[in-house]
Short mmCIF file of C-alpha atoms and ligand atoms in Angstrom, two decimals:
data_model
loop_
_atom_site.label_atom_id
_atom_site.label_comp_id
_atom_site.label_asym_id
_atom_site.label_seq_id
_atom_site.Cartn_x
_atom_site.Cartn_y
_atom_site.Cartn_z
CA MET C 1 207.53 -5.31 103.73
CA ALA C 2 207.32 -8.22 101.33
CA TRP C 3 210.18 -6.88 99.29
CA HIS C 4 212.69 -4.11 99.43
CA LEU C 5 213.02 -1.10 97.22
CA ASN C 6 216.80 -1.29 97.26
CA MET C 7 216.91 2.48 97.21
CA ASP C 8 219.92 4.25 95.87
CA LEU C 9 219.77 7.51 97.77
CA SER C 10 222.59 8.99 95.72
CA THR C 11 220.09 9.57 92.92
CA ALA C 12 217.49 11.22 95.16
CA THR C 13 216.42 14.66 94.10
CA ALA C 14 217.53 17.72 96.00
CA TRP C 15 213.95 18.97 96.33
CA PRO C 16 211.47 16.38 97.52
CA ILE C 17 207.98 16.99 96.16
CA PRO C 18 206.15 18.88 98.96
CA GLY C 19 202.70 17.47 98.27
CA ILE C 20 199.84 16.94 95.86
CA HIS C 21 198.93 20.11 93.92
CA HIS C 22 195.71 18.91 92.26
CA ILE C 23 194.04 15.80 90.90
CA THR C 24 192.10 16.02 87.64
CA ALA C 25 189.39 13.57 86.60
CA ILE C 26 186.80 13.28 83.83
CA CYS C 27 183.10 13.79 84.46
CA GLY C 28 179.95 13.71 82.36
CA ASP C 29 177.18 16.23 83.10
CA PRO C 30 178.95 19.26 84.64
CA GLN C 31 175.90 20.44 86.61
CA ARG C 32 175.60 17.03 88.25
CA ASN C 33 179.31 17.27 89.06
CA VAL C 34 178.79 20.66 90.76
CA ASP C 35 175.77 19.37 92.68
CA PHE C 36 177.87 16.51 94.07
CA TYR C 37 181.23 18.13 94.81
CA VAL C 38 179.73 21.32 96.24
CA GLY C 39 176.30 20.18 97.38
CA VAL C 40 177.34 16.88 98.99
CA LEU C 41 181.09 17.04 99.62
CA GLY C 42 181.04 20.74 100.48
CA LEU C 43 184.03 21.77 98.38
CA ARG C 44 183.96 25.27 96.95
CA LEU C 45 183.70 25.70 93.18
CA VAL C 46 186.76 27.96 92.90
CA LYS C 47 187.17 28.17 89.13
CA LYS C 48 184.88 27.76 86.18
CA THR C 49 186.96 27.69 83.03
CA VAL C 50 187.42 25.53 79.95
CA ASN C 51 189.82 22.77 79.05
CA PHE C 52 192.62 24.86 77.51
CA ASP C 53 193.36 21.99 75.10
CA ASP C 54 189.66 21.69 74.13
CA PRO C 55 187.80 24.96 74.86
CA SER C 56 184.44 23.41 73.98
CA ALA C 57 184.44 21.62 77.35
CA TYR C 58 184.38 22.86 80.92
CA HIS C 59 187.27 22.56 83.32
CA LEU C 60 185.84 22.87 86.84
CA TYR C 61 188.03 23.36 89.93
CA TYR C 62 186.95 22.62 93.49
CA GLY C 63 188.89 23.20 96.70
CA ASP C 64 188.99 24.98 100.01
CA GLY C 65 187.89 28.61 100.33
CA LEU C 66 190.85 29.84 98.29
CA GLY C 67 191.50 26.85 96.06
CA SER C 68 194.79 26.17 97.82
CA PRO C 69 197.22 23.62 96.36
CA GLY C 70 196.63 20.29 98.08
CA THR C 71 192.85 20.80 98.07
CA LEU C 72 192.19 21.16 94.32
CA MET C 73 190.02 18.49 92.69
CA THR C 74 189.35 19.37 89.06
CA PHE C 75 187.25 17.92 86.24
CA PHE C 76 187.25 17.96 82.48
CA ALA C 77 183.60 17.58 81.45
CA TRP C 78 182.97 15.26 78.52
CA GLU C 79 179.46 15.78 77.23
CA LEU C 80 178.73 13.31 74.49
CA PRO C 81 175.76 12.82 72.20
CA PRO C 82 173.07 10.47 73.53
CA GLY C 83 174.00 6.83 72.98
CA VAL C 84 177.74 7.49 72.93
CA SER C 85 179.52 6.00 75.92
CA ALA C 86 182.92 7.06 77.04
CA ARG C 87 182.87 5.45 80.43
CA ALA C 88 186.22 4.58 81.94
CA ARG C 89 187.23 1.00 82.60
CA PRO C 90 189.08 0.55 85.88
CA GLY C 91 192.36 -1.29 85.64
CA ALA C 92 196.11 -1.18 85.70
CA GLY C 93 197.75 2.11 84.87
CA GLN C 94 195.00 4.13 86.49
CA VAL C 95 194.28 5.87 89.75
CA ALA C 96 192.15 3.39 91.71
CA ALA C 97 190.91 5.86 94.33
CA THR C 98 191.18 9.54 95.22
CA ALA C 99 191.14 10.14 98.97
CA PHE C 100 190.01 13.20 100.91
CA TRP C 101 191.06 13.96 104.47
CA ILE C 102 188.36 14.35 107.11
CA PRO C 103 188.71 14.84 110.88
CA PRO C 104 188.23 11.57 112.84
CA ARG C 105 185.40 13.13 114.86
CA SER C 106 183.50 13.67 111.60
CA LEU C 107 182.99 10.03 110.57
CA ASP C 108 179.39 9.88 111.85
CA PHE C 109 178.64 13.25 110.26
CA TRP C 110 179.82 12.03 106.86
CA ALA C 111 178.08 8.65 107.06
CA SER C 112 174.81 10.44 107.84
CA ARG C 113 175.37 13.07 105.16
CA LEU C 114 176.09 10.53 102.42
CA ALA C 115 173.08 8.42 103.42
CA ALA C 116 170.81 11.47 103.40
CA ALA C 117 172.04 12.36 99.90
CA GLY C 118 171.36 8.83 98.63
CA VAL C 119 175.05 8.08 98.05
CA ASP C 120 176.03 4.43 98.53
CA PHE C 121 179.18 3.96 100.58
CA GLN C 122 181.22 1.21 102.22
CA GLY C 123 182.78 1.33 105.65
CA PRO C 124 183.98 2.86 107.80
CA GLN C 125 186.76 0.26 107.68
CA ALA C 126 190.31 0.22 109.03
CA ARG C 127 193.35 0.64 106.80
CA PHE C 128 196.81 1.10 108.28
CA ASP C 129 196.07 3.19 111.39
CA GLU C 130 193.21 5.11 109.78
CA VAL C 131 189.51 4.64 109.08
CA VAL C 132 188.15 4.90 105.54
CA ILE C 133 184.72 5.45 103.97
CA SER C 134 184.61 4.39 100.27
CA LEU C 135 182.12 5.84 97.80
CA ARG C 136 181.66 6.77 94.16
CA ASP C 137 180.74 10.08 92.62
CA PRO C 138 177.77 10.26 90.18
CA ASP C 139 180.05 9.23 87.28
CA GLY C 140 181.46 6.23 89.14
CA LEU C 141 184.78 7.84 90.15
CA ALA C 142 186.15 5.99 93.20
CA LEU C 143 186.54 8.30 96.19
CA GLU C 144 187.47 7.83 99.83
CA LEU C 145 187.03 9.85 102.98
CA VAL C 146 189.97 9.10 105.26
CA ALA C 147 189.70 9.94 108.96
CA ARG C 148 193.16 11.17 109.89
CA ASP C 149 194.38 13.05 112.93
CA GLY C 150 195.54 16.60 112.48
CA GLY C 151 194.28 18.71 109.64
CA ARG C 152 195.25 21.60 107.52
CA LEU C 153 192.18 23.51 106.47
CA ARG C 154 193.75 26.96 106.35
CA ALA C 155 191.08 28.58 104.21
CA PRO C 156 187.68 27.19 105.19
CA TRP C 157 184.69 28.13 103.07
CA ALA C 158 182.36 29.69 105.61
CA GLU C 159 179.40 29.88 103.19
CA GLY C 160 179.59 26.22 102.22
CA PRO C 161 176.99 23.56 102.99
CA VAL C 162 179.33 21.59 105.30
CA PRO C 163 180.21 23.12 108.70
CA PRO C 164 183.94 23.99 108.76
CA GLU C 165 184.58 21.64 111.70
CA HIS C 166 183.57 18.68 109.51
CA ALA C 167 184.90 19.98 106.18
CA ILE C 168 187.19 18.05 103.89
CA GLN C 169 190.73 19.15 104.71
CA GLY C 170 192.20 18.52 101.26
CA PHE C 171 193.65 15.36 99.79
CA ALA C 172 194.48 12.43 102.04
CA GLY C 173 196.17 10.78 99.07
CA ALA C 174 195.54 8.52 96.12
CA ALA C 175 195.93 4.86 95.20
CA LEU C 176 197.48 3.75 91.90
CA SER C 177 196.57 0.43 90.31
CA LEU C 178 199.64 -1.04 88.62
CA ALA C 179 200.60 -4.19 86.75
CA ALA C 180 204.04 -3.98 88.36
CA CYS C 181 205.04 -1.81 91.27
CA ARG C 182 208.80 -1.68 91.29
CA PRO C 183 209.40 0.88 88.50
CA THR C 184 206.80 3.28 89.92
CA ALA C 185 208.07 2.73 93.47
CA ARG C 186 211.58 3.62 92.34
CA LEU C 187 210.37 6.79 90.61
CA LEU C 188 208.42 7.91 93.68
CA SER C 189 211.15 7.20 96.20
CA GLU C 190 214.38 7.76 94.32
CA ARG C 191 213.39 10.56 91.98
CA LEU C 192 210.44 12.44 93.44
CA GLY C 193 211.50 12.10 97.06
CA LEU C 194 208.49 10.29 98.53
CA ARG C 195 209.14 8.14 101.61
CA PRO C 196 208.12 4.46 101.77
CA VAL C 197 206.19 4.22 105.04
CA GLY C 198 204.67 0.74 105.09
CA SER C 199 202.72 -2.00 103.42
CA GLU C 200 199.46 -3.82 104.06
CA GLY C 201 198.76 -6.85 101.90
CA SER C 202 199.58 -5.87 98.32
CA ARG C 203 199.30 -2.15 99.14
CA LEU C 204 202.59 -0.24 99.33
CA ARG C 205 202.36 3.16 100.99
CA PHE C 206 204.50 6.22 100.27
CA GLN C 207 204.25 9.58 102.00
CA VAL C 208 204.57 12.85 100.14
CA GLY C 209 205.00 16.03 102.15
CA GLU C 210 205.17 16.44 105.89
CA GLY C 211 202.79 17.36 108.69
CA GLU C 212 199.66 19.11 107.50
CA ASP C 213 200.84 18.92 103.87
CA ALA C 214 201.34 15.15 103.98
CA ALA C 215 199.45 12.79 101.69
CA MET C 216 199.69 9.03 101.25
CA ILE C 217 200.25 7.50 97.83
CA ASP C 218 199.41 3.80 97.77
CA LEU C 219 200.58 1.43 95.03
CA LEU C 220 198.23 -1.53 94.53
CA CYS C 221 200.36 -4.24 93.07
CA PRO C 222 200.12 -6.35 91.24
CA SER C 223 196.72 -5.25 90.02
CA GLU C 224 194.47 -8.22 89.26
CA ALA C 225 192.73 -6.19 86.57
CA GLY C 226 193.81 -5.81 82.98
CA PRO C 227 194.75 -2.42 81.60
CA GLY C 228 192.30 0.35 82.37
CA ARG C 229 190.74 2.73 79.86
CA MET C 230 190.57 6.49 80.27
CA GLY C 231 187.08 7.98 80.22
CA ILE C 232 184.24 9.40 82.28
CA GLY C 233 184.69 8.31 85.88
CA ALA C 234 188.50 8.06 85.77
CA VAL C 235 191.30 10.24 87.06
CA HIS C 236 193.13 11.89 84.16
CA HIS C 237 196.29 12.86 86.04
CA ILE C 238 197.86 13.63 89.40
CA ALA C 239 199.74 16.92 89.75
CA TRP C 240 202.54 17.37 92.27
CA ARG C 241 203.45 20.70 93.80
CA THR C 242 206.56 22.71 93.17
CA PRO C 243 207.10 26.12 94.77
CA SER C 244 208.59 27.99 91.83
CA ARG C 245 209.14 28.12 88.09
CA ARG C 246 212.87 27.79 88.73
CA GLN C 247 212.43 24.46 90.53
CA GLN C 248 210.02 23.36 87.81
CA GLU C 249 212.69 23.99 85.18
CA ALA C 250 215.14 21.99 87.28
CA TRP C 251 212.62 19.16 87.61
CA ARG C 252 212.20 19.11 83.85
CA ARG C 253 215.95 18.85 83.27
CA LEU C 254 216.31 16.13 85.90
CA LEU C 255 213.44 14.04 84.51
CA LEU C 256 214.69 14.40 80.94
CA GLU C 257 218.16 13.29 82.03
CA ALA C 258 216.55 10.27 83.71
CA GLY C 259 214.96 9.30 80.40
CA HIS C 260 211.38 10.46 80.96
CA ASP C 261 209.41 11.94 78.07
CA VAL C 262 208.56 15.33 79.62
CA THR C 263 206.50 18.05 77.93
CA PRO C 264 207.73 21.62 77.65
CA ILE C 265 206.48 23.98 80.37
CA VAL C 266 202.83 24.81 79.63
CA ASP C 267 201.04 27.97 80.86
CA ARG C 268 197.86 26.89 82.68
CA GLN C 269 196.98 30.45 83.80
CA TYR C 270 196.73 29.47 87.52
CA PHE C 271 200.03 27.55 87.51
CA SER C 272 202.55 26.35 84.98
CA SER C 273 202.87 22.66 84.28
CA ILE C 274 205.03 19.89 82.94
CA TYR C 275 203.67 16.42 82.25
CA PHE C 276 205.17 12.96 81.99
CA ARG C 277 203.86 9.41 82.26
CA GLU C 278 205.12 7.31 85.15
CA PRO C 279 206.29 3.78 84.26
CA GLY C 280 202.98 2.17 85.28
CA GLY C 281 201.00 4.35 82.89
CA VAL C 282 199.53 7.06 85.15
CA LEU C 283 199.98 10.61 83.86
CA PHE C 284 201.90 12.83 86.28
CA GLU C 285 202.14 16.63 86.24
CA ILE C 286 204.36 18.97 88.23
CA ALA C 287 202.56 22.30 88.80
CA THR C 288 203.77 25.52 90.40
CA ASP C 289 202.00 26.92 93.48
CA PRO C 290 201.98 30.46 92.03
CA PRO C 291 200.13 32.39 90.77
CA GLY C 292 197.07 30.52 92.09
CA MET C 293 193.30 30.78 91.75
CA THR C 294 193.01 34.48 92.65
CA VAL C 295 195.10 35.63 89.69
CA ASP C 296 192.01 36.54 87.62
CA GLU C 297 189.17 37.04 90.13
CA PRO C 298 189.01 38.10 93.78
CA ALA C 299 188.76 35.50 96.54
CA ALA C 300 185.16 36.43 97.33
CA ALA C 301 184.06 35.85 93.73
CA LEU C 302 185.94 32.63 92.95
CA GLY C 303 184.04 30.33 90.62
CA ALA C 304 181.17 32.70 89.90
CA GLN C 305 181.98 33.65 86.30
CA LEU C 306 183.38 31.76 83.34
CA LYS C 307 187.08 32.68 83.27
CA LEU C 308 189.19 32.33 80.15
CA PRO C 309 192.93 32.78 79.71
CA PRO C 310 193.96 35.82 77.62
CA TRP C 311 194.59 33.72 74.51
CA LEU C 312 190.99 32.40 74.54
CA GLU C 313 189.21 35.70 75.35
CA PRO C 314 188.78 36.57 71.64
CA GLN C 315 186.67 33.39 71.33
CA ARG C 316 184.54 34.06 74.45
CA ALA C 317 181.21 34.54 72.64
CA LEU C 318 181.63 31.31 70.70
CA ILE C 319 182.79 29.37 73.77
CA GLU C 320 179.95 30.64 75.99
CA ALA C 321 177.35 29.84 73.34
CA ARG C 322 178.41 26.19 73.33
CA LEU C 323 178.61 25.63 77.09
CA PRO C 324 175.59 24.80 79.25
CA ALA C 325 174.97 27.11 82.22
CA VAL C 326 176.50 25.59 85.34
CA ARG C 327 176.33 26.92 88.88
CA TRP C 328 176.03 25.85 92.46
CA ARG C 329 172.38 25.77 93.48
CA PRO C 330 172.16 25.94 97.28
CA GLY C 331 169.63 23.42 98.51
CA GLN C 332 170.23 21.15 95.51
CA SER C 333 172.46 18.56 97.11
CA SER C 334 172.90 15.96 94.42
CA SER C 335 171.37 13.40 92.20
CA PRO C 336 172.13 9.89 93.47
CA ALA C 337 175.05 8.00 91.99
CA SER C 338 174.14 6.72 88.56
CA LEU C 339 175.80 3.34 88.91
ZN1 LIG T 1 196.60 19.24 85.91
#
């Protein structure tokens, strides 16, 4: 490595983060989002709800057959009046790419599938000891398909448009674009318990979780770009897993003691959450595994109906009247990327 982290293991947490829980991004047209993430990528729409902080907008969750932690990609939909642009600007302090894990034998399948759907992509190209296909979703969000040995698809979606043997296995990881890496590297390794596992050029790699729960978090540093701007086509936050409310409370105390500005615990219906901003500017969340996506609808019916938390049910008629109908339309793969 070009430089050393000079880790002080005495400050390491007692409970290393076991993996990514979910990654949340911002999209435009929610139907186009469904057509891409279900119709092209083959993820299951496992929850159709609203942004609890802005119930006029959808919050869509995609994942494996059960919406397991580690497979959950979610979107806040920003639908703006014609002529109003809220497109993200890539740059420092943002997630530069969100990576999904595919089996190595599936590279040809995915290259053919993306080409057939009219999705531009780059690669496959080598990175570390893996092979990566790079693409963008219809809103310009940077995605990767990473061919990695092993796999962890415990709850395949048998009815999906992608055969289970080629299905996305969950997150392979994410890359953060940073103006300076050292403060974020120290947080990841010394506080959250991620392991530095290598570097390639200006890319520093950390591993979260082990075995089939492992994901790679890459720090791109220093970023050549200026500061990024949040908007459509950007990741809003990365959520890390924690197994229990008790450990979440302990995380909150530990982060507060370390000087981070941490929110109170927030009820997100499918998990509880705390949020804080890492030193490079990316918003982090720590979310509990329980109760999970089946807390308010059975596994077989996930994503079919608009679900609202109890405190928003009294407003259901108003909320439904303002939301466009959105559903997966089998046979409707996607509209090509708009960029
Ligand atoms: Zn979240």
